[in-house]
Short mmCIF file of C-alpha atoms in Angstrom, two decimals:
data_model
loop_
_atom_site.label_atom_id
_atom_site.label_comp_id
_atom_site.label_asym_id
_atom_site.label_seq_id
_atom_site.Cartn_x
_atom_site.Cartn_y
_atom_site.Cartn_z
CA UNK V 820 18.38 26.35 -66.66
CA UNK V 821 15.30 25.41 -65.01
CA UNK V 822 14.17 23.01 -67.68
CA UNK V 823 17.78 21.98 -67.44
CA UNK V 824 16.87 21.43 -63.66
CA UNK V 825 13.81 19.79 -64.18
CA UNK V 826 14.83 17.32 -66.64
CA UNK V 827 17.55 16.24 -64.44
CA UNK V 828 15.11 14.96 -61.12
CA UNK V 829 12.45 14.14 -63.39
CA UNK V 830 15.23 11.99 -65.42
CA UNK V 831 16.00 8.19 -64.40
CA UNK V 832 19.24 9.16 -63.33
CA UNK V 833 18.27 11.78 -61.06
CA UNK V 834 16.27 12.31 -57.98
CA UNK V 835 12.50 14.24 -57.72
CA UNK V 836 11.92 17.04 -55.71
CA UNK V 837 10.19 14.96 -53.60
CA UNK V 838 13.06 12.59 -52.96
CA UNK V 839 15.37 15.05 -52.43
CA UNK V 840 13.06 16.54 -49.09
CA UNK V 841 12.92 13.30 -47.96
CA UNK V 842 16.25 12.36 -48.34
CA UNK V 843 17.00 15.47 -46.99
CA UNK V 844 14.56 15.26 -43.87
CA UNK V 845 16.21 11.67 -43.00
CA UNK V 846 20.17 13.51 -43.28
CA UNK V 847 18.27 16.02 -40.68
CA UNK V 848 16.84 12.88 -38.20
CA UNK V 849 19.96 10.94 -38.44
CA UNK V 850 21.68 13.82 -37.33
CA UNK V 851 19.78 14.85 -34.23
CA UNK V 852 19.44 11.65 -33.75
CA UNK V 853 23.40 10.88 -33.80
CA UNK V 854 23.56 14.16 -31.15
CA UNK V 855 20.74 13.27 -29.22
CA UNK V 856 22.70 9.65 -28.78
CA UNK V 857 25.86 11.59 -28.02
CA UNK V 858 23.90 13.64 -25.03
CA UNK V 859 22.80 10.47 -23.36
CA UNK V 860 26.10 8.39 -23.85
CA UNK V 861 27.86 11.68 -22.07
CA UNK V 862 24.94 12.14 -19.47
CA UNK V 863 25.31 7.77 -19.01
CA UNK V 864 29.27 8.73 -18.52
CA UNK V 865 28.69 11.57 -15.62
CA UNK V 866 26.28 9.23 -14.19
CA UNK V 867 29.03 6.42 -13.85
CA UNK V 868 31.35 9.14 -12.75
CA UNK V 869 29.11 10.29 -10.00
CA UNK V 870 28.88 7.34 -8.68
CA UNK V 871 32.42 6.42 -8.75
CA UNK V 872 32.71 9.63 -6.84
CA UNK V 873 30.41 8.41 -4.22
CA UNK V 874 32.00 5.16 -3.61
CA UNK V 875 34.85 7.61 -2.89
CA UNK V 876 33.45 10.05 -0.34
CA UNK V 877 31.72 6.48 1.52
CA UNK V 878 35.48 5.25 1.85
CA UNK V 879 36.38 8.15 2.93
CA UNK V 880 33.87 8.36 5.86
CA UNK V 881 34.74 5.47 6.37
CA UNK V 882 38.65 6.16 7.55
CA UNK V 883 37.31 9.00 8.99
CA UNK V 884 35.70 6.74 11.61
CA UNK V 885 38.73 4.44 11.76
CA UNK V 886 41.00 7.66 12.53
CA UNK V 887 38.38 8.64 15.39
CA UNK V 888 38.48 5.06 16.83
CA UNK V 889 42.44 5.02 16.85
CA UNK V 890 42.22 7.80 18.82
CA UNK V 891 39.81 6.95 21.45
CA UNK V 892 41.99 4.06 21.79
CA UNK V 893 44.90 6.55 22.67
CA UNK V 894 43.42 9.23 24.82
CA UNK V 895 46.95 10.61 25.61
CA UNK V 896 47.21 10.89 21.73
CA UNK V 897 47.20 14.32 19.93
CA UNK V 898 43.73 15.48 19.10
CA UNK V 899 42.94 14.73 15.17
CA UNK V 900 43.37 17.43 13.28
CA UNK V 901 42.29 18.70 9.81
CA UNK V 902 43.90 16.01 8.70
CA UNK V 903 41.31 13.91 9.17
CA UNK V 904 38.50 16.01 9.40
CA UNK V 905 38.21 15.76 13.44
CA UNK V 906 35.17 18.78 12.28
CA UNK V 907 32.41 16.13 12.75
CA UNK V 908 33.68 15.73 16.63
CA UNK V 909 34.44 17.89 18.95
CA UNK V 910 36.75 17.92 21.71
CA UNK V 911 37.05 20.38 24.04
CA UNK V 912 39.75 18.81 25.66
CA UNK V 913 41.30 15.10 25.31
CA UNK V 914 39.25 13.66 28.14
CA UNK V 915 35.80 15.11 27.59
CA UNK V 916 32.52 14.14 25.65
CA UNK V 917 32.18 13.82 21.80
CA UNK V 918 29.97 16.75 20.99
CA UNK V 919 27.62 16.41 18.13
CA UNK V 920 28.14 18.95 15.72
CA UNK V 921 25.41 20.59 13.24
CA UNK V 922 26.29 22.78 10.92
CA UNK V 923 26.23 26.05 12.18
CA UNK V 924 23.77 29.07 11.67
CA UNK V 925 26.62 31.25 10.23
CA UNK V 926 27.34 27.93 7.45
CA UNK V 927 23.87 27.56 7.31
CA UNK V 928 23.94 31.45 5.91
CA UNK V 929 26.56 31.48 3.73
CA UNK V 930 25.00 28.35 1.90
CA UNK V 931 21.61 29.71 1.55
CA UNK V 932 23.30 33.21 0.59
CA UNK V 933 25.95 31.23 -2.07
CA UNK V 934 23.17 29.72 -3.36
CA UNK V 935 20.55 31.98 -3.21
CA UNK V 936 17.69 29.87 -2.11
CA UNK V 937 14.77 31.41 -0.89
CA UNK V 938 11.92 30.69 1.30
CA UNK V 939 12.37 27.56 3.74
CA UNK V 940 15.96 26.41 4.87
CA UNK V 941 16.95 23.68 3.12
CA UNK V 942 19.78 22.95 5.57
CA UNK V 943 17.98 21.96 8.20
CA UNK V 944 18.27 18.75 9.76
CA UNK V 945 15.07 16.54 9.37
CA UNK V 946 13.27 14.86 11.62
CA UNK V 947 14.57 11.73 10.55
CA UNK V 948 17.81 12.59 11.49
CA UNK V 949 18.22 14.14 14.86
CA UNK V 950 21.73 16.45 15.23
CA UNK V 951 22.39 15.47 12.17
CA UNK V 952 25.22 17.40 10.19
CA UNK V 953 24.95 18.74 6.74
CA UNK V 954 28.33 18.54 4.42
CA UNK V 955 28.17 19.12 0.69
CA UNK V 956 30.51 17.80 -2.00
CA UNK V 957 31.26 18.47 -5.35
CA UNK V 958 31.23 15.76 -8.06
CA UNK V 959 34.71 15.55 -7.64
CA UNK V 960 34.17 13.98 -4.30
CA UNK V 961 35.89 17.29 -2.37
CA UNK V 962 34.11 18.55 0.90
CA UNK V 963 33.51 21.96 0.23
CA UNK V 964 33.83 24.64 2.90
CA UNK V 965 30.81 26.78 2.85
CA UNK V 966 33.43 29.72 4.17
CA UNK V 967 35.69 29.86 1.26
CA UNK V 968 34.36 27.33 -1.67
CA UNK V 969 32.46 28.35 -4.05
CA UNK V 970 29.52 26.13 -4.17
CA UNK V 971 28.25 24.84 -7.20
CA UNK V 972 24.70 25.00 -8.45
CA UNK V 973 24.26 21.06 -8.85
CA UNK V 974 26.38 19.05 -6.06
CA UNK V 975 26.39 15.92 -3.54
CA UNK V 976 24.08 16.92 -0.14
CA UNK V 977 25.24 14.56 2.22
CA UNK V 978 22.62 14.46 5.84
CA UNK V 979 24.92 12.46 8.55
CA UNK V 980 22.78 11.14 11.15
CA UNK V 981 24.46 9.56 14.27
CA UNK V 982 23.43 6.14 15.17
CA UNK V 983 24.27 5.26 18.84
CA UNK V 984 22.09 3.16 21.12
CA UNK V 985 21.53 6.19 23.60
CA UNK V 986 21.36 9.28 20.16
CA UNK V 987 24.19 10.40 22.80
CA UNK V 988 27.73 10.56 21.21
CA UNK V 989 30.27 9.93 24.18
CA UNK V 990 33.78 8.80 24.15
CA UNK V 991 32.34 5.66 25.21
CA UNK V 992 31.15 4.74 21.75
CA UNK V 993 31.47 5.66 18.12
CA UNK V 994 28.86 6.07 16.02
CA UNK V 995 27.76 4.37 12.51
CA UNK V 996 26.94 7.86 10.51
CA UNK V 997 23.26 7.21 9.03
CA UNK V 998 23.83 9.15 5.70
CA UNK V 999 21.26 10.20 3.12
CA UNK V 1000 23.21 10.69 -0.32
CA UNK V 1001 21.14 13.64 -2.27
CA UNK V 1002 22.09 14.94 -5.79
CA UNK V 1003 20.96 18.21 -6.48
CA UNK V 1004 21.14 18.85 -9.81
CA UNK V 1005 18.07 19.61 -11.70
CA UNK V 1006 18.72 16.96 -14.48
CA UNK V 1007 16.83 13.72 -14.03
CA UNK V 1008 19.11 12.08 -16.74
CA UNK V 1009 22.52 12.79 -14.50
CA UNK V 1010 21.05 12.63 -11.11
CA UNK V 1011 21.61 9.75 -8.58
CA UNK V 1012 18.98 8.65 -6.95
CA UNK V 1013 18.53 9.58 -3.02
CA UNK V 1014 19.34 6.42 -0.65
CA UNK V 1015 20.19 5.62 2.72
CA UNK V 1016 23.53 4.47 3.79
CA UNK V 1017 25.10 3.28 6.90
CA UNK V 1018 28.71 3.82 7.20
CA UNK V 1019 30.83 2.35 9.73
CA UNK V 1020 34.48 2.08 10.68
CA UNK V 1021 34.65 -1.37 9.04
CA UNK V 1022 32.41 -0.47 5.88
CA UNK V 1023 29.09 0.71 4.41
CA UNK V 1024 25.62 -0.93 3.79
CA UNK V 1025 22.63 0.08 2.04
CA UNK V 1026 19.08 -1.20 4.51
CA UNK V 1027 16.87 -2.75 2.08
CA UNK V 1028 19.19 -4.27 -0.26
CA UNK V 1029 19.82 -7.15 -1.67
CA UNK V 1030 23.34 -7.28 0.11
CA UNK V 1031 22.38 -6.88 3.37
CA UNK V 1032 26.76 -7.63 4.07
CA UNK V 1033 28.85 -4.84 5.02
CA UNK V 1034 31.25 -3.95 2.29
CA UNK V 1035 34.80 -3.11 2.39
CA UNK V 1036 37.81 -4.11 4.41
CA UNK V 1037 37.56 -6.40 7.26
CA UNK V 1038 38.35 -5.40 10.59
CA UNK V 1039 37.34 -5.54 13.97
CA UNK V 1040 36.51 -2.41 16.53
CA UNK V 1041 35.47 -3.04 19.56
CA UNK V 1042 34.42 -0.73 22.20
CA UNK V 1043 36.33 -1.15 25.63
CA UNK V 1044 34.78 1.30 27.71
CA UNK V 1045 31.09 0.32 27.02
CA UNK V 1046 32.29 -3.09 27.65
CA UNK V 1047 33.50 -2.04 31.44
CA UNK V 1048 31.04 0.01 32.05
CA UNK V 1049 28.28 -2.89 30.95
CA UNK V 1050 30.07 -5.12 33.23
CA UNK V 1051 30.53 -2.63 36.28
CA UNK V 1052 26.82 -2.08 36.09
CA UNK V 1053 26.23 -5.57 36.35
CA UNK V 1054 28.37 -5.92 39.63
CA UNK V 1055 26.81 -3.25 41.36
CA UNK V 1056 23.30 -4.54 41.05
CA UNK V 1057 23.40 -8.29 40.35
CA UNK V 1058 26.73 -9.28 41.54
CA UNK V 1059 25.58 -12.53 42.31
CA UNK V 1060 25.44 -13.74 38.60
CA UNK V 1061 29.53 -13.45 38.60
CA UNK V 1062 30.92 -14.68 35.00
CA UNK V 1063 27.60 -14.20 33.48
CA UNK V 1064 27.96 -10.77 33.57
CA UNK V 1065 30.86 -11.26 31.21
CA UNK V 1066 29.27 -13.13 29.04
CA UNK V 1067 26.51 -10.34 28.46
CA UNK V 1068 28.79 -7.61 28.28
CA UNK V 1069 31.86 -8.87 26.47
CA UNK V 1070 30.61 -7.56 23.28
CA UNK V 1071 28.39 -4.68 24.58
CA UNK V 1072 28.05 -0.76 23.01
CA UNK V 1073 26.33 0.04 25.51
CA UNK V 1074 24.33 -0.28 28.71
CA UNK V 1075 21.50 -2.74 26.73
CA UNK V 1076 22.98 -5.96 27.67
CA UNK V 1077 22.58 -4.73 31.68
CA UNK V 1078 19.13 -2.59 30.90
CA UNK V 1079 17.96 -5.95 29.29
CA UNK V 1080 18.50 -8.31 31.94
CA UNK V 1081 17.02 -5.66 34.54
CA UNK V 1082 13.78 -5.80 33.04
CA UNK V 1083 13.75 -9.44 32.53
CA UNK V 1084 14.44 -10.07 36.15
CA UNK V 1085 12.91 -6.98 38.11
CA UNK V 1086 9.74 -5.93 35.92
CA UNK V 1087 9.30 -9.12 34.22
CA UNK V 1088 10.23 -11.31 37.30
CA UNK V 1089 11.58 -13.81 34.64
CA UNK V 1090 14.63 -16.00 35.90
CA UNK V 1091 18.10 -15.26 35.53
CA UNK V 1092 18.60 -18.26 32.93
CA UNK V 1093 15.60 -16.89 30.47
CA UNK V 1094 17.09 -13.19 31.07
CA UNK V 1095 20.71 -14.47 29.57
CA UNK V 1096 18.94 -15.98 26.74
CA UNK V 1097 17.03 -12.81 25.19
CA UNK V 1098 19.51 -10.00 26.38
CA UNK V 1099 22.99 -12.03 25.33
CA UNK V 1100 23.85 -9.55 22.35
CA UNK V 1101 21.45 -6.52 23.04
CA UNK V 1102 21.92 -3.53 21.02
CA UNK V 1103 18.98 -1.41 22.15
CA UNK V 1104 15.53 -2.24 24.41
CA UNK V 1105 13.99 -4.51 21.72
CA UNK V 1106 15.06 -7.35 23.04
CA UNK V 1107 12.91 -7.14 26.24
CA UNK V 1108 10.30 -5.71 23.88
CA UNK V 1109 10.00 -8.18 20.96
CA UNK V 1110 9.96 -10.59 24.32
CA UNK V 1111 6.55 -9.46 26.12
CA UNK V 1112 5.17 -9.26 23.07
CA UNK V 1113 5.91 -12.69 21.62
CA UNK V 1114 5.30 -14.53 25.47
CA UNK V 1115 1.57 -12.74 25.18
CA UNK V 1116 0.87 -13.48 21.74
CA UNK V 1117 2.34 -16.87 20.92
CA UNK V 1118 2.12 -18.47 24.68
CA UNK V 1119 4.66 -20.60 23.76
CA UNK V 1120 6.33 -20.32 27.02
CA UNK V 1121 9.00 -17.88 28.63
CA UNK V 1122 12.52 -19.84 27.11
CA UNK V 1123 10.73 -20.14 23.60
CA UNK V 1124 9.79 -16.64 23.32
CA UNK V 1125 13.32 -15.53 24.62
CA UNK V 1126 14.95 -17.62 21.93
CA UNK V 1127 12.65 -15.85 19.52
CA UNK V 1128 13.81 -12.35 20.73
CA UNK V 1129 17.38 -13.01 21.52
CA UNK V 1130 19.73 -10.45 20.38
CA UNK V 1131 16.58 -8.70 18.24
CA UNK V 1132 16.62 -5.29 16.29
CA UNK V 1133 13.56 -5.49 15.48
CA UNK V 1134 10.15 -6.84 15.60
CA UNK V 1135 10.61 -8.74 12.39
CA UNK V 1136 11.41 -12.08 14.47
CA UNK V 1137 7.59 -11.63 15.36
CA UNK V 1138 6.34 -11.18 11.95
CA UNK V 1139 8.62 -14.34 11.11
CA UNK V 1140 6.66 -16.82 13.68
CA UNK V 1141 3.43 -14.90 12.51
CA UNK V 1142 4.15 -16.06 9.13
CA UNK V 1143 4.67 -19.57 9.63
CA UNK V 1144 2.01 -19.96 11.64
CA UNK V 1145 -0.56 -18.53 9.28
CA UNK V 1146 0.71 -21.03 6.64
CA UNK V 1147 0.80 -23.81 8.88
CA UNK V 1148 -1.11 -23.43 11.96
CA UNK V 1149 -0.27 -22.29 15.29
CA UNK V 1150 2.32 -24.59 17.11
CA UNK V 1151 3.25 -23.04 20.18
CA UNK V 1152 5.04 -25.83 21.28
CA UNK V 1153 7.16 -26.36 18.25
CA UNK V 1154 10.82 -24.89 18.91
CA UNK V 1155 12.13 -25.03 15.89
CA UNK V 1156 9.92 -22.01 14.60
CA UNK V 1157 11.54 -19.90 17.63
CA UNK V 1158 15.02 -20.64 17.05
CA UNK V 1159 14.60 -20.30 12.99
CA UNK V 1160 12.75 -16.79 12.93
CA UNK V 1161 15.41 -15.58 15.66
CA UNK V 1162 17.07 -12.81 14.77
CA UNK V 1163 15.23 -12.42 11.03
CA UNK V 1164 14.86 -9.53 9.48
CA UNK V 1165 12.28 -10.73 7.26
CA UNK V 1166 9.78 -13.99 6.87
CA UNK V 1167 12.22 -15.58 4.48
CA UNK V 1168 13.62 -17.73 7.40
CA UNK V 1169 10.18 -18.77 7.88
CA UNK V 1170 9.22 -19.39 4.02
CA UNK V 1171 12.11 -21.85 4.24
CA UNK V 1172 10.67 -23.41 6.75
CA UNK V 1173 7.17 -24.07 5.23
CA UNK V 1174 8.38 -25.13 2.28
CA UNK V 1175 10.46 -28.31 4.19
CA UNK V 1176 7.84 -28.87 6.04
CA UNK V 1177 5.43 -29.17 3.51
CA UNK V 1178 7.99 -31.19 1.57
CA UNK V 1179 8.90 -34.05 4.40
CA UNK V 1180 7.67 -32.97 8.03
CA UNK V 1181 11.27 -34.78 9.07
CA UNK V 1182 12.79 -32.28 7.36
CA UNK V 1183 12.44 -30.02 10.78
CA UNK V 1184 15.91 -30.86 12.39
CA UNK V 1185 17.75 -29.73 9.33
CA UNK V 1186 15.68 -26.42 9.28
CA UNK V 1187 16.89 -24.48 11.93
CA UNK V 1188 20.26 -25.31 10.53
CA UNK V 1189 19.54 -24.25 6.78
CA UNK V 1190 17.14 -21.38 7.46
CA UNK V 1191 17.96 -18.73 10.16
CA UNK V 1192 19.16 -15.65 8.33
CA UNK V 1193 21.91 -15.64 11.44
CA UNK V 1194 24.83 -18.12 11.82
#
């Protein structure tokens, strides 16, 4: 039999030994190789999944918002319930304050009990994100109730942050929730990456990205008693400046517009004209900021340098003009790099810039047309 055997691999019609390992080692490969493909194409799908889910719980936020602006529309309205998950608000009685809400010490407990984590809380709110609130998810995009869910092992982490000009949340403005997305799970193949979002009753953006555009359905919120309460502010300390006031505080969230112009005119002693210039869309005290800074480093004059910081977030419209005058030498007397690094966010305004100017120095009127990153 063995000669038999031997005569048969050693034959031209059969295999060797030899062959038959090897051929035999590939039929292993291919195989793990054919699972190992089958792993990833399934860890690829969850992935894709996930994310799907995520879109979902972001919309869903998102209504949640709307629902809470329909009703401080309607104060005489029913207070939300469950329904809408009124549990990130609440109201003590239809006329009162907002109350942030963290989660609580007995949630906090149950979590850290469900979940048996040891050693540091890992529910606690960063420092990033002041009062925040701490909601988990499944994958399926549910909320889970750390009272009577069972919490998975691997799940969404979601760390709401409030963003309100004052960090105060009052029935005088709605929040965008500042939300970092985390994804627990251990597996690095499956697991979203960690990234801020800022969700809004009108959509969601991601800072950073390449869409800076708010996505999802139009719509517009305003905020009536910030508005009133801007413009009331305005008549009992400048009541001379009549319809201007209006103008300042028409689209207001807040008190900025007024705390703007009262540091242009009072600490600043700038005129009322210059004031209505920087503080005409003011979200927070930047504007007033970005507008000693640029008036002491630039010197290109108080109307300039309140163009420049009109309406700012930031101190990017500063790094703009710093930009274009390192690449082209310092023009303080040149408006056009004031009104095109306005508002920025980044230098590209001011890249645009350069490169016209360095193509056709003509080119200047069309520039602050075709460059600002604002309309």
């Amino acid at each position: 039999m063995e000669n038999r055997l031997n005569k048969f691999f050693n034959s031209e019609e059969g295999m060797s030994l030899v062959e038959v390992m090897i051929a035999s080692a590939i039929g292993v490969a291919v195989f793990f190789f054919v699972q190992q493909s089958l792993v990833r194409v399934q860890k690829t799908q969850a992935k894709i999944e996930r994310r799907a889910e995520l879109f979902t719980i972001k919309e869903s936020m998102r209504t949640w918002l709307t629902d809470i602006r329909a009703w401080e529309n309607n104060p005489e309205s029913e207070v939300p319930k469950a329904s809408n998950l009124s549990a990130f608000y609440y109201y003590p009685n239809p006329r009162a304050k907002l109350t942030q809400l963290t989660m609580s010490q007995a949630e906090h407990s149950l979590v850290e009990t469900k979940l048996k984590v040891e050693g540091k809380d890992r529910f606690s709110c960063p420092q990033e994100f002041p009062n925040c609130r701490i909601i988990l998810f499944n994958y399926k995009g549910q909320m889970l109730n750390p009272e009577t869910d069972v919490i998975p092992g691997s799940h969404f982490k979601a760390i709401i942050g409030f963003v309100t000009p004052d960090d105060e949340i009052t029935r005088a403005f709605i929040p965008e929730f500042k939300i970092m997305f985390i994804d627990t799970t251990d597996d690095d193949e499956t697991s979203l990456r960690s990234r801020l979002s800022y969700i809004n009753a009108t959509g969601y953006y991601r800072p950073g990205g390449k869409n800076q555009a708010i996505v999802g359905p139009k719509g517009e919120i305003v905020d009536s008693i910030s508005r009133k309460n801007c413009f009331l502010k305005f008549q009992a300390s400048y009541s001379d400046i009549g319809a201007l006031a209006f103008d300042l505080c028409r689209t207001a969230t807040s008190n900025a517009p007024f705390e703007c112009y009262k540091t242009m005119v009072d600490e600043y002693k700038e005129k009322s004209s210059v004031a209505m210039i920087a503080c005409t869309g003011a979200v927070n005290g930047l504007p007033q900021k970005c507008f000693k800074e640029a008036k002491r480093k630039f010197q290109g004059g108080s109307v300039n340098s309140a163009i420049l910081c009109s309406a700012a977030k930031n101190m990017q419209p500063i790094e703009c003009l710093e930009w274009i005058n390192e690449k082209l030498g310092r023009d303080s007397e040149d408006p056009n790099r004031y009104k095109i690094c306005s508002r920025s966010q980044d230098t590209t305004p001011g890249e645009c810039y350069a490169d016209l100017m360095k193509k056709n120095s003509t080119y200047a009127a069309f520039a602050q047309y075709l460059c600002p990153h604002h309309k």
